Amino acid sequence: MSGEQTRAALISAAIQALREDGFAGSSARVIAARAGCNQALIFYHFGSVPDLLVAALEQVSASRLDAYRGLLGHTATIAGLVDAARTIFAEDLAAGHVRVLTELISGAQSVPGLGERIRACLDPWRGFAQTAMASVLADAPVQVPAEQAAYAVVAGILGLELLAQLDGDQSAALAVFDQARDFGAVLDQLRPLASLLRRKQGGS
Amino acid sequence: MSGEQTRAALISAAIQALREDGFAGSSARVIAARAGCNQALIFYHFGSVPDLLVAALEQVSASRLDAYRGLLGHTATIAGLVDAARTIFAEDLAAGHVRVLTELISGAQSVPGLGERIRACLDPWRGFAQTAMASVLADAPVQVPAEQAAYAVVAGILGLELLAQLDGDQSAALAVFDQARDFGAVLDQLRPLASLLRRKQGGS
DNA sequence: GTCTATACTTGGATAGAC
DNA sequence: GTCTATCCAAGTATAGAC
């Protein structure tokens, strides 16, 4: 097997391990067993276990960001955006992409310097979320800064992942998305009424 | 030192350890060092490390639930509820109460049966959140089932904790609460307008 | 690049003295 | 109820053969 193949197999195994064994259970031996290769190769290719885990996060993050970027600009309404996001998030839940992140955030507490590197991986997401929120909140019926909205959405996704993981059930998390879509649709419809309200308040 | 005192010291040390070292770093030796006692006492008093961690979660959960229950029934508006919740949540962020939960949820992946016990601890919170949401959404301008709203709020709190932990900064999480308060205030004000809208839609 | 073997450290858990 | 001492399993990491 070529070096590149082994690297890829280890990264894939690390993702699986974080998903199914958690950060605490993602030891070099466990990951190597999942990859079907020797434990020493982790240190040869990546230097240390945390370094491999970060590489795994970087790969997942980059590939999923591509998927989500496809959403941007294709919808002008809140409901449309939520709807599109739901589809991709359903994939994430099923494949455990977000869990890679939540496990690493939790685990970062026990490895000095790890938090900084995870934050670097998460930063593009924050920018993306902010752009997406800004595009849809620009003429929203309620004044909501894109910054706070984006922060809340990212937090919400992380939290939904944690709960889905705890319950071993994703349907409740997806139901929240469905509800958010309906809620967003009402906001979309309320735009004219809300601008009326704003004028009334501004004059008081 | 009496047995009860040691038990309490160990639970307190376990909370500290989960907070500052994470689940992966909360070993028997680390916790015992924080408690200023011998590592063997953990097994004497609690049987195993996970058992101690669950006991820690149970204590935090019970004491915080008391704090939050004080909110219920004292406010009829969304803005009022969010406002009150913000104060208590600020304490939680500072003291790391929620982190005990997030670390355990993440860590549950690597300890068979742990997830079930955490869920048992979280269940009363879900009931509480649902009651709180129902009390405030009953005559809300938008139809939102209390069940989904409660699920979203719990997820949001977990996610905000994760982000605050990653950033080492709580202000952004609290800013989301402030924004939610303003947003809730608008919903509170929109009630008459929304009922008008509903009648209009129903007749079309 | 990959394996075996191994050194070293840390963690869970128990036995037995006090 | 608490401590010391200890066993054993599992973890990280490296050296060296292939």
Tab-separated table of C-alpha atoms (C1' of nucleotides) in Angstrom:
chain	number	residue	atom	x	y	z
A	1	MET	CA	0.000	0.000	0.000
A	2	SER	CA	1.324	3.446	-0.879
A	3	GLY	CA	1.983	6.071	1.738
A	4	GLU	CA	-0.872	8.227	0.537
A	5	GLN	CA	-3.301	5.341	0.781
A	6	THR	CA	-2.224	4.625	4.325
A	7	ARG	CA	-2.569	8.270	5.296
A	8	ALA	CA	-6.075	8.283	3.870
A	9	ALA	CA	-6.997	5.031	5.602
A	10	LEU	CA	-5.758	6.386	8.925
A	11	ILE	CA	-7.697	9.614	8.561
A	12	SER	CA	-10.808	7.676	7.660
A	13	ALA	CA	-10.272	5.368	10.616
A	14	ALA	CA	-9.741	8.336	12.926
A	15	ILE	CA	-13.077	9.793	11.851
A	16	GLN	CA	-14.774	6.463	12.503
A	17	ALA	CA	-13.098	6.169	15.891
A	18	LEU	CA	-14.092	9.673	17.004
A	19	ARG	CA	-17.614	8.880	15.908
A	20	GLU	CA	-18.011	5.508	17.565
A	21	ASP	CA	-15.496	5.494	20.410
A	22	GLY	CA	-15.335	9.192	21.219
A	23	PHE	CA	-12.221	11.237	21.859
A	24	ALA	CA	-11.301	9.264	24.953
A	25	GLY	CA	-11.555	5.993	23.059
A	26	SER	CA	-9.626	7.121	20.006
A	27	SER	CA	-6.242	5.701	20.915
A	28	ALA	CA	-3.492	4.937	18.441
A	29	ARG	CA	-4.162	1.237	18.772
A	30	VAL	CA	-7.890	1.534	18.196
A	31	ILE	CA	-7.477	3.759	15.161
A	32	ALA	CA	-4.768	1.553	13.649
A	33	ALA	CA	-6.959	-1.508	14.095
A	34	ARG	CA	-9.795	0.258	12.271
A	35	ALA	CA	-7.415	1.231	9.475
A	36	GLY	CA	-6.089	-2.312	9.282
A	37	CYS	CA	-2.522	-1.270	9.732
A	38	ASN	CA	0.116	-0.959	12.390
A	39	GLN	CA	-0.090	1.465	15.253
A	40	ALA	CA	3.429	2.777	14.627
A	41	LEU	CA	2.337	4.189	11.273
A	42	ILE	CA	0.301	6.860	13.004
A	43	PHE	CA	3.451	8.328	14.488
A	44	TYR	CA	5.345	7.905	11.239
A	45	HIS	CA	2.732	9.719	9.161
A	46	PHE	CA	1.282	12.203	11.606
A	47	GLY	CA	3.690	12.493	14.517
A	48	SER	CA	1.134	11.984	17.291
A	49	VAL	CA	-2.456	10.925	17.858
A	50	PRO	CA	-3.809	14.472	18.354
A	51	ASP	CA	-2.106	15.498	15.121
A	52	LEU	CA	-3.956	12.735	13.308
A	53	LEU	CA	-7.247	13.758	14.875
A	54	VAL	CA	-6.734	17.340	13.744
A	55	ALA	CA	-5.965	16.125	10.235
A	56	ALA	CA	-9.211	14.178	10.326
A	57	LEU	CA	-11.143	17.256	11.398
A	58	GLU	CA	-9.507	19.347	8.675
A	59	GLN	CA	-10.575	16.885	6.019
A	60	VAL	CA	-14.147	16.602	7.231
A	61	SER	CA	-14.415	20.340	7.675
A	62	ALA	CA	-13.145	21.148	4.191
A	63	SER	CA	-15.314	18.584	2.435
A	64	ARG	CA	-18.475	19.552	4.308
A	65	LEU	CA	-17.874	23.251	3.858
A	66	ASP	CA	-17.939	22.634	0.127
A	67	ALA	CA	-21.300	20.923	0.476
A	68	TYR	CA	-22.764	23.782	2.511
A	69	ARG	CA	-21.364	26.486	0.267
A	70	GLY	CA	-23.631	25.123	-2.446
A	71	LEU	CA	-26.500	26.552	-0.396
A	72	LEU	CA	-25.321	30.115	-0.405
A	73	GLY	CA	-26.881	32.481	-2.905
A	74	HIS	CA	-29.432	29.946	-4.092
A	75	THR	CA	-32.109	31.139	-1.752
A	76	ALA	CA	-33.312	34.523	-0.585
A	77	THR	CA	-35.822	33.408	2.024
A	78	ILE	CA	-35.260	32.116	5.528
A	79	ALA	CA	-37.469	29.102	4.895
A	80	GLY	CA	-35.555	28.250	1.743
A	81	LEU	CA	-32.231	28.441	3.502
A	82	VAL	CA	-33.377	26.312	6.426
A	83	ASP	CA	-34.856	23.790	4.034
A	84	ALA	CA	-31.635	23.400	2.095
A	85	ALA	CA	-29.559	23.264	5.270
A	86	ARG	CA	-31.777	20.513	6.631
A	87	THR	CA	-30.941	18.187	3.767
A	88	ILE	CA	-27.202	18.550	4.228
A	89	PHE	CA	-27.418	18.437	7.995
A	90	ALA	CA	-29.321	15.159	7.765
A	91	GLU	CA	-26.320	13.706	5.944
A	92	ASP	CA	-24.003	15.105	8.608
A	93	LEU	CA	-26.016	13.539	11.394
A	94	ALA	CA	-26.109	10.169	9.699
A	95	ALA	CA	-22.419	10.179	8.820
A	96	GLY	CA	-21.302	11.730	12.122
A	97	HIS	CA	-19.422	14.611	10.551
A	98	VAL	CA	-20.341	17.056	13.274
A	99	ARG	CA	-19.496	14.581	15.968
A	100	VAL	CA	-15.879	14.702	14.892
A	101	LEU	CA	-16.000	18.350	15.863
A	102	THR	CA	-17.894	18.001	19.138
A	103	GLU	CA	-15.643	15.207	20.323
A	104	LEU	CA	-12.553	17.247	19.555
A	105	ILE	CA	-13.877	20.363	21.280
A	106	SER	CA	-14.572	18.339	24.397
A	107	GLY	CA	-11.268	16.534	24.175
A	108	ALA	CA	-9.316	19.715	23.605
A	109	GLN	CA	-9.518	20.328	27.332
A	110	SER	CA	-7.007	17.584	27.975
A	111	VAL	CA	-4.465	18.327	25.226
A	112	PRO	CA	-2.607	21.656	25.443
A	113	GLY	CA	-2.797	23.640	22.221
A	114	LEU	CA	-5.464	21.476	20.620
A	115	GLY	CA	-8.214	24.017	21.125
A	116	GLU	CA	-6.382	26.604	19.079
A	117	ARG	CA	-6.112	24.278	16.100
A	118	ILE	CA	-9.773	23.303	16.269
A	119	ARG	CA	-10.740	26.934	16.354
A	120	ALA	CA	-8.738	27.492	13.185
A	121	CYS	CA	-10.795	24.744	11.535
A	122	LEU	CA	-14.063	26.228	12.746
A	123	ASP	CA	-13.322	29.801	11.729
A	124	PRO	CA	-14.271	29.444	8.045
A	125	TRP	CA	-17.594	28.025	9.179
A	126	ARG	CA	-18.312	31.069	11.248
A	127	GLY	CA	-17.583	33.309	8.319
A	128	PHE	CA	-19.768	31.180	6.109
A	129	ALA	CA	-22.640	31.124	8.564
A	130	GLN	CA	-22.421	34.875	8.951
A	131	THR	CA	-22.602	35.436	5.196
A	132	ALA	CA	-25.535	33.064	4.886
A	133	MET	CA	-27.395	34.770	7.724
A	134	ALA	CA	-26.684	38.234	6.381
A	135	SER	CA	-28.040	37.317	2.962
A	136	VAL	CA	-31.325	36.199	4.425
A	137	LEU	CA	-31.757	38.621	7.313
A	138	ALA	CA	-31.070	41.765	5.321
A	139	ASP	CA	-34.745	42.613	4.901
A	140	ALA	CA	-36.068	40.426	7.689
A	141	PRO	CA	-39.102	41.612	9.640
A	142	VAL	CA	-37.057	41.666	12.856
A	143	GLN	CA	-33.693	43.333	13.243
A	144	VAL	CA	-31.215	40.559	13.974
A	145	PRO	CA	-27.447	41.083	13.542
A	146	ALA	CA	-25.965	38.385	11.304
A	147	GLU	CA	-23.101	37.905	13.757
A	148	GLN	CA	-25.289	36.763	16.646
A	149	ALA	CA	-27.540	34.777	14.350
A	150	ALA	CA	-24.570	32.907	12.891
A	151	TYR	CA	-23.142	32.197	16.330
A	152	ALA	CA	-26.508	30.864	17.456
A	153	VAL	CA	-26.875	28.664	14.395
A	154	VAL	CA	-23.427	27.125	14.817
A	155	ALA	CA	-24.123	26.548	18.492
A	156	GLY	CA	-27.482	25.047	17.630
A	157	ILE	CA	-25.970	22.563	15.225
A	158	LEU	CA	-23.374	21.468	17.767
A	159	GLY	CA	-26.041	21.079	20.417
A	160	LEU	CA	-28.364	19.106	18.158
A	161	GLU	CA	-25.491	16.767	17.387
A	162	LEU	CA	-24.823	16.220	21.091
A	163	LEU	CA	-28.466	15.433	21.797
A	164	ALA	CA	-28.819	13.157	18.778
A	165	GLN	CA	-25.728	11.320	19.918
A	166	LEU	CA	-27.040	10.967	23.471
A	167	ASP	CA	-30.439	9.736	22.335
A	168	GLY	CA	-29.129	7.599	19.514
A	169	ASP	CA	-31.909	9.163	17.504
A	170	GLN	CA	-31.744	11.852	14.876
A	171	SER	CA	-35.416	12.389	14.207
A	172	ALA	CA	-35.933	14.875	17.033
A	173	ALA	CA	-33.048	17.010	15.785
A	174	LEU	CA	-34.459	16.994	12.277
A	175	ALA	CA	-37.890	17.870	13.626
A	176	VAL	CA	-36.343	21.046	15.038
A	177	PHE	CA	-35.201	21.912	11.549
A	178	ASP	CA	-38.694	21.341	10.197
A	179	GLN	CA	-40.095	23.586	12.868
A	180	ALA	CA	-37.471	26.232	12.148
A	181	ARG	CA	-38.463	26.133	8.510
A	182	ASP	CA	-42.099	26.835	9.334
A	183	PHE	CA	-41.073	29.566	11.733
A	184	GLY	CA	-38.835	31.066	9.072
A	185	ALA	CA	-41.679	30.941	6.569
A	186	VAL	CA	-43.812	33.032	8.926
A	187	LEU	CA	-40.991	35.544	9.281
A	188	ASP	CA	-40.705	35.640	5.515
A	189	GLN	CA	-44.394	36.428	5.241
A	190	LEU	CA	-44.378	38.970	8.053
A	191	ARG	CA	-41.998	41.368	6.290
A	192	PRO	CA	-44.617	43.891	5.146
A	193	LEU	CA	-46.457	43.821	8.481
A	194	ALA	CA	-43.250	44.268	10.432
A	195	SER	CA	-42.104	47.252	8.415
A	196	LEU	CA	-45.474	48.778	9.248
A	197	LEU	CA	-44.848	48.128	12.926
A	198	ARG	CA	-41.373	49.644	12.757
A	199	ARG	CA	-42.749	52.845	11.264
A	200	LYS	CA	-45.353	53.027	13.993
A	201	GLN	CA	-42.767	52.512	16.750
A	202	GLY	CA	-40.294	54.948	15.212
A	203	GLY	CA	-42.892	57.680	15.351
A	204	SER	CA	-43.819	57.261	19.010
B	1	MET	CA	-12.238	13.331	57.726
B	2	SER	CA	-15.660	11.685	57.707
B	3	GLY	CA	-16.851	9.535	54.868
B	4	GLU	CA	-19.457	12.047	53.832
B	5	GLN	CA	-16.892	14.808	53.642
B	6	THR	CA	-14.645	12.697	51.453
B	7	ARG	CA	-17.518	11.808	49.184
B	8	ALA	CA	-18.354	15.475	48.813
B	9	ALA	CA	-14.736	16.431	48.185
B	10	LEU	CA	-14.436	13.780	45.505
B	11	ILE	CA	-17.603	14.909	43.761
B	12	SER	CA	-16.437	18.486	43.878
B	13	ALA	CA	-13.035	17.453	42.534
B	14	ALA	CA	-14.666	15.434	39.767
B	15	ILE	CA	-16.628	18.499	38.667
B	16	GLN	CA	-13.452	20.550	38.623
B	17	ALA	CA	-11.622	17.875	36.673
B	18	LEU	CA	-14.340	17.539	34.036
B	19	ARG	CA	-14.314	21.299	33.708
B	20	GLU	CA	-10.585	21.833	33.417
B	21	ASP	CA	-9.188	18.521	32.169
B	22	GLY	CA	-12.151	17.223	30.213
B	23	PHE	CA	-13.542	13.711	30.277
B	24	ALA	CA	-10.370	12.206	28.840
B	25	GLY	CA	-8.268	13.902	31.508
B	26	SER	CA	-10.480	13.023	34.452
B	27	SER	CA	-8.606	9.980	35.692
B	28	ALA	CA	-8.874	8.591	39.191
B	29	ARG	CA	-5.438	9.919	40.038
B	30	VAL	CA	-6.149	13.417	38.762
B	31	ILE	CA	-9.455	13.632	40.611
B	32	ALA	CA	-7.997	12.290	43.834
B	33	ALA	CA	-5.162	14.807	43.670
B	34	ARG	CA	-7.697	17.615	43.294
B	35	ALA	CA	-9.658	16.266	46.247
B	36	GLY	CA	-6.491	15.968	48.309
B	37	CYS	CA	-7.035	12.346	49.076
B	38	ASN	CA	-6.022	8.916	47.929
B	39	GLN	CA	-6.933	7.474	44.571
B	40	ALA	CA	-8.212	4.247	46.134
B	41	LEU	CA	-10.985	6.139	47.884
B	42	ILE	CA	-12.754	6.723	44.595
B	43	PHE	CA	-13.265	2.978	44.208
B	44	TYR	CA	-14.183	2.567	47.835
B	45	HIS	CA	-16.870	5.262	47.746
B	46	PHE	CA	-18.117	5.091	44.172
B	47	GLY	CA	-16.958	1.792	42.719
B	48	SER	CA	-15.449	3.187	39.531
B	49	VAL	CA	-14.447	6.452	37.903
B	50	PRO	CA	-17.496	6.658	35.601
B	51	ASP	CA	-19.727	6.080	38.616
B	52	LEU	CA	-18.132	9.057	40.328
B	53	LEU	CA	-18.557	11.205	37.233
B	54	VAL	CA	-22.241	10.326	37.062
B	55	ALA	CA	-22.632	11.202	40.734
B	56	ALA	CA	-21.019	14.553	39.975
B	57	LEU	CA	-23.440	15.171	37.118
B	58	GLU	CA	-26.396	14.205	39.287
B	59	GLN	CA	-25.401	16.714	41.932
B	60	VAL	CA	-24.822	19.563	39.483
B	61	SER	CA	-28.013	18.756	37.621
B	62	ALA	CA	-30.175	18.698	40.734
B	63	SER	CA	-28.770	21.893	42.183
B	64	ARG	CA	-29.019	23.814	38.924
B	65	LEU	CA	-32.499	22.574	38.187
B	66	ASP	CA	-33.564	24.144	41.468
B	67	ALA	CA	-32.079	27.433	40.342
B	68	TYR	CA	-33.863	27.332	37.004
B	69	ARG	CA	-37.170	26.254	38.451
B	70	GLY	CA	-37.272	29.605	40.200
B	71	LEU	CA	-37.854	31.103	36.766
B	72	LEU	CA	-40.959	29.190	35.958
B	73	GLY	CA	-44.268	30.939	36.449
B	74	HIS	CA	-42.675	34.274	37.282
B	75	THR	CA	-42.913	35.539	33.756
B	76	ALA	CA	-45.501	35.380	31.036
B	77	THR	CA	-43.533	36.960	28.216
B	78	ILE	CA	-40.812	35.478	26.052
B	79	ALA	CA	-38.511	38.407	26.713
B	80	GLY	CA	-38.976	38.066	30.447
B	81	LEU	CA	-38.196	34.360	30.371
B	82	VAL	CA	-35.085	34.825	28.246
B	83	ASP	CA	-33.944	37.634	30.497
B	84	ALA	CA	-34.235	35.558	33.633
B	85	ALA	CA	-32.605	32.553	31.981
B	86	ARG	CA	-29.682	34.691	30.901
B	87	THR	CA	-28.768	35.550	34.472
B	88	ILE	CA	-28.682	31.941	35.587
B	89	PHE	CA	-26.956	30.761	32.428
B	90	ALA	CA	-24.225	33.340	32.992
B	91	GLU	CA	-23.535	31.653	36.322
B	92	ASP	CA	-23.482	28.261	34.634
B	93	LEU	CA	-20.990	29.407	32.032
B	94	ALA	CA	-18.704	30.925	34.627
B	95	ALA	CA	-18.870	27.922	36.953
B	96	GLY	CA	-18.755	25.354	34.145
B	97	HIS	CA	-21.918	23.545	35.195
B	98	VAL	CA	-22.978	22.791	31.647
B	99	ARG	CA	-19.527	21.631	30.708
B	100	VAL	CA	-19.892	18.731	33.123
B	101	LEU	CA	-22.767	17.630	30.932
B	102	THR	CA	-21.144	18.209	27.537
B	103	GLU	CA	-17.981	16.408	28.577
B	104	LEU	CA	-19.977	13.440	29.793
B	105	ILE	CA	-22.107	13.264	26.660
B	106	SER	CA	-18.973	13.210	24.539
B	107	GLY	CA	-17.247	10.757	26.826
B	108	ALA	CA	-20.254	8.456	26.969
B	109	GLN	CA	-19.216	7.132	23.572
B	110	SER	CA	-16.305	5.282	25.152
B	111	VAL	CA	-18.029	3.829	28.229
B	112	PRO	CA	-20.822	1.308	27.638
B	113	GLY	CA	-23.994	2.186	29.486
B	114	LEU	CA	-22.900	5.692	30.431
B	115	GLY	CA	-25.138	7.377	27.882
B	116	GLU	CA	-28.232	5.858	29.404
B	117	ARG	CA	-27.413	7.263	32.835
B	118	ILE	CA	-26.684	10.712	31.476
B	119	ARG	CA	-29.973	10.699	29.649
B	120	ALA	CA	-31.722	9.938	32.915
B	121	CYS	CA	-30.089	13.036	34.386
B	122	LEU	CA	-31.086	15.184	31.443
B	123	ASP	CA	-34.696	14.042	31.289
B	124	PRO	CA	-36.041	16.320	34.029
B	125	TRP	CA	-34.457	19.231	32.169
B	126	ARG	CA	-36.351	18.394	29.045
B	127	GLY	CA	-39.595	18.280	30.942
B	128	PHE	CA	-38.772	21.559	32.601
B	129	ALA	CA	-37.830	23.260	29.347
B	130	GLN	CA	-41.023	22.030	27.757
B	131	THR	CA	-43.163	23.433	30.559
B	132	ALA	CA	-41.341	26.742	30.419
B	133	MET	CA	-41.762	26.967	26.660
B	134	ALA	CA	-45.408	25.998	26.790
B	135	SER	CA	-46.147	28.696	29.370
B	136	VAL	CA	-44.704	31.371	27.143
B	137	LEU	CA	-45.654	30.121	23.691
B	138	ALA	CA	-49.323	29.484	24.484
B	139	ASP	CA	-50.480	32.750	22.948
B	140	ALA	CA	-47.387	33.428	20.863
B	141	PRO	CA	-47.783	35.150	17.512
B	142	VAL	CA	-46.330	32.128	15.732
B	143	GLN	CA	-47.441	28.552	16.255
B	144	VAL	CA	-44.473	26.730	17.751
B	145	PRO	CA	-44.903	23.384	19.528
B	146	ALA	CA	-43.363	23.499	22.993
B	147	GLU	CA	-41.696	20.144	22.396
B	148	GLN	CA	-39.547	21.315	19.496
B	149	ALA	CA	-38.893	24.663	21.132
B	150	ALA	CA	-37.678	22.976	24.306
B	151	TYR	CA	-35.462	20.598	22.364
B	152	ALA	CA	-33.979	23.525	20.464
B	153	VAL	CA	-33.340	25.501	23.641
B	154	VAL	CA	-31.576	22.617	25.351
B	155	ALA	CA	-29.490	22.020	22.229
B	156	GLY	CA	-28.710	25.709	22.036
B	157	ILE	CA	-27.434	25.831	25.586
B	158	LEU	CA	-25.191	22.816	25.020
B	159	GLY	CA	-23.850	24.333	21.816
B	160	LEU	CA	-23.199	27.714	23.399
B	161	GLU	CA	-21.264	25.975	26.152
B	162	LEU	CA	-19.106	24.146	23.591
B	163	LEU	CA	-18.323	27.342	21.717
B	164	ALA	CA	-17.610	29.313	24.877
B	165	GLN	CA	-15.267	26.560	25.965
B	166	LEU	CA	-13.486	26.518	22.615
B	167	ASP	CA	-13.083	30.284	22.520
B	168	GLY	CA	-12.305	30.658	26.186
B	169	ASP	CA	-14.760	33.529	26.057
B	170	GLN	CA	-18.326	33.685	27.315
B	171	SER	CA	-19.307	37.107	26.069
B	172	ALA	CA	-20.344	35.942	22.598
B	173	ALA	CA	-22.630	33.300	24.090
B	174	LEU	CA	-24.235	35.862	26.378
B	175	ALA	CA	-24.636	38.241	23.450
B	176	VAL	CA	-26.776	35.584	21.787
B	177	PHE	CA	-29.014	35.631	24.843
B	178	ASP	CA	-29.293	39.405	24.662
B	179	GLN	CA	-30.246	39.149	21.020
B	180	ALA	CA	-32.774	36.427	21.775
B	181	ARG	CA	-34.324	38.678	24.384
B	182	ASP	CA	-34.825	41.488	21.878
B	183	PHE	CA	-36.176	39.028	19.348
B	184	GLY	CA	-38.549	37.640	21.948
B	185	ALA	CA	-39.686	41.136	22.828
B	186	VAL	CA	-40.686	41.696	19.211
B	187	LEU	CA	-42.621	38.436	19.208
B	188	ASP	CA	-44.322	39.544	22.423
B	189	GLN	CA	-45.374	42.770	20.750
B	190	LEU	CA	-46.470	41.112	17.529
B	191	ARG	CA	-49.198	39.059	19.139
B	192	PRO	CA	-52.153	41.217	18.055
B	193	LEU	CA	-50.767	41.667	14.545
B	194	ALA	CA	-50.128	37.976	14.167
B	195	SER	CA	-53.598	36.984	15.241
B	196	LEU	CA	-54.844	39.338	12.542
B	197	LEU	CA	-52.611	37.586	10.034
B	198	ARG	CA	-53.831	34.186	11.102
B	199	ARG	CA	-57.449	35.182	10.574
B	200	LYS	CA	-56.593	36.508	7.144
B	201	GLN	CA	-54.787	33.316	6.163
B	202	GLY	CA	-57.480	31.089	7.564
B	203	GLY	CA	-60.086	32.785	5.383
B	204	SER	CA	-58.191	32.519	2.111
C	1	DG	C1'	6.776	2.480	4.135
C	2	DT	C1'	5.549	-1.034	7.057
C	3	DC	C1'	6.217	-4.293	10.545
C	4	DT	C1'	7.898	-6.353	15.248
C	5	DA	C1'	9.565	-5.560	19.518
C	6	DT	C1'	10.099	-2.939	23.276
C	7	DA	C1'	10.729	0.993	26.641
C	8	DC	C1'	8.251	3.824	29.329
C	9	DT	C1'	4.111	6.076	31.389
C	10	DT	C1'	-0.325	6.342	32.995
C	11	DG	C1'	-4.753	4.495	34.419
C	12	DG	C1'	-8.146	1.221	36.698
C	13	DA	C1'	-8.650	-1.626	40.309
C	14	DT	C1'	-7.647	-4.594	44.506
C	15	DA	C1'	-5.289	-6.446	48.926
C	16	DG	C1'	-3.960	-5.598	53.161
C	17	DA	C1'	-1.895	-2.681	56.916
C	18	DC	C1'	-3.403	0.803	59.976
D	1	DG	C1'	-12.391	5.066	56.312
D	2	DT	C1'	-7.939	5.899	54.665
D	3	DC	C1'	-3.447	4.846	53.156
D	4	DT	C1'	0.526	2.099	50.892
D	5	DA	C1'	1.793	-1.084	47.795
D	6	DT	C1'	1.042	-3.525	43.935
D	7	DC	C1'	-0.895	-5.899	39.723
D	8	DC	C1'	-2.303	-5.612	35.231
D	9	DA	C1'	-4.051	-3.472	31.132
D	10	DA	C1'	-3.649	0.075	27.880
D	11	DG	C1'	-1.506	4.118	26.090
D	12	DT	C1'	2.368	6.879	23.596
D	13	DA	C1'	6.348	6.690	21.330
D	14	DT	C1'	10.778	4.921	19.387
D	15	DA	C1'	14.401	1.642	17.442
D	16	DG	C1'	15.497	-1.350	14.211
D	17	DA	C1'	14.564	-5.306	11.022
D	18	DC	C1'	12.591	-6.003	6.559
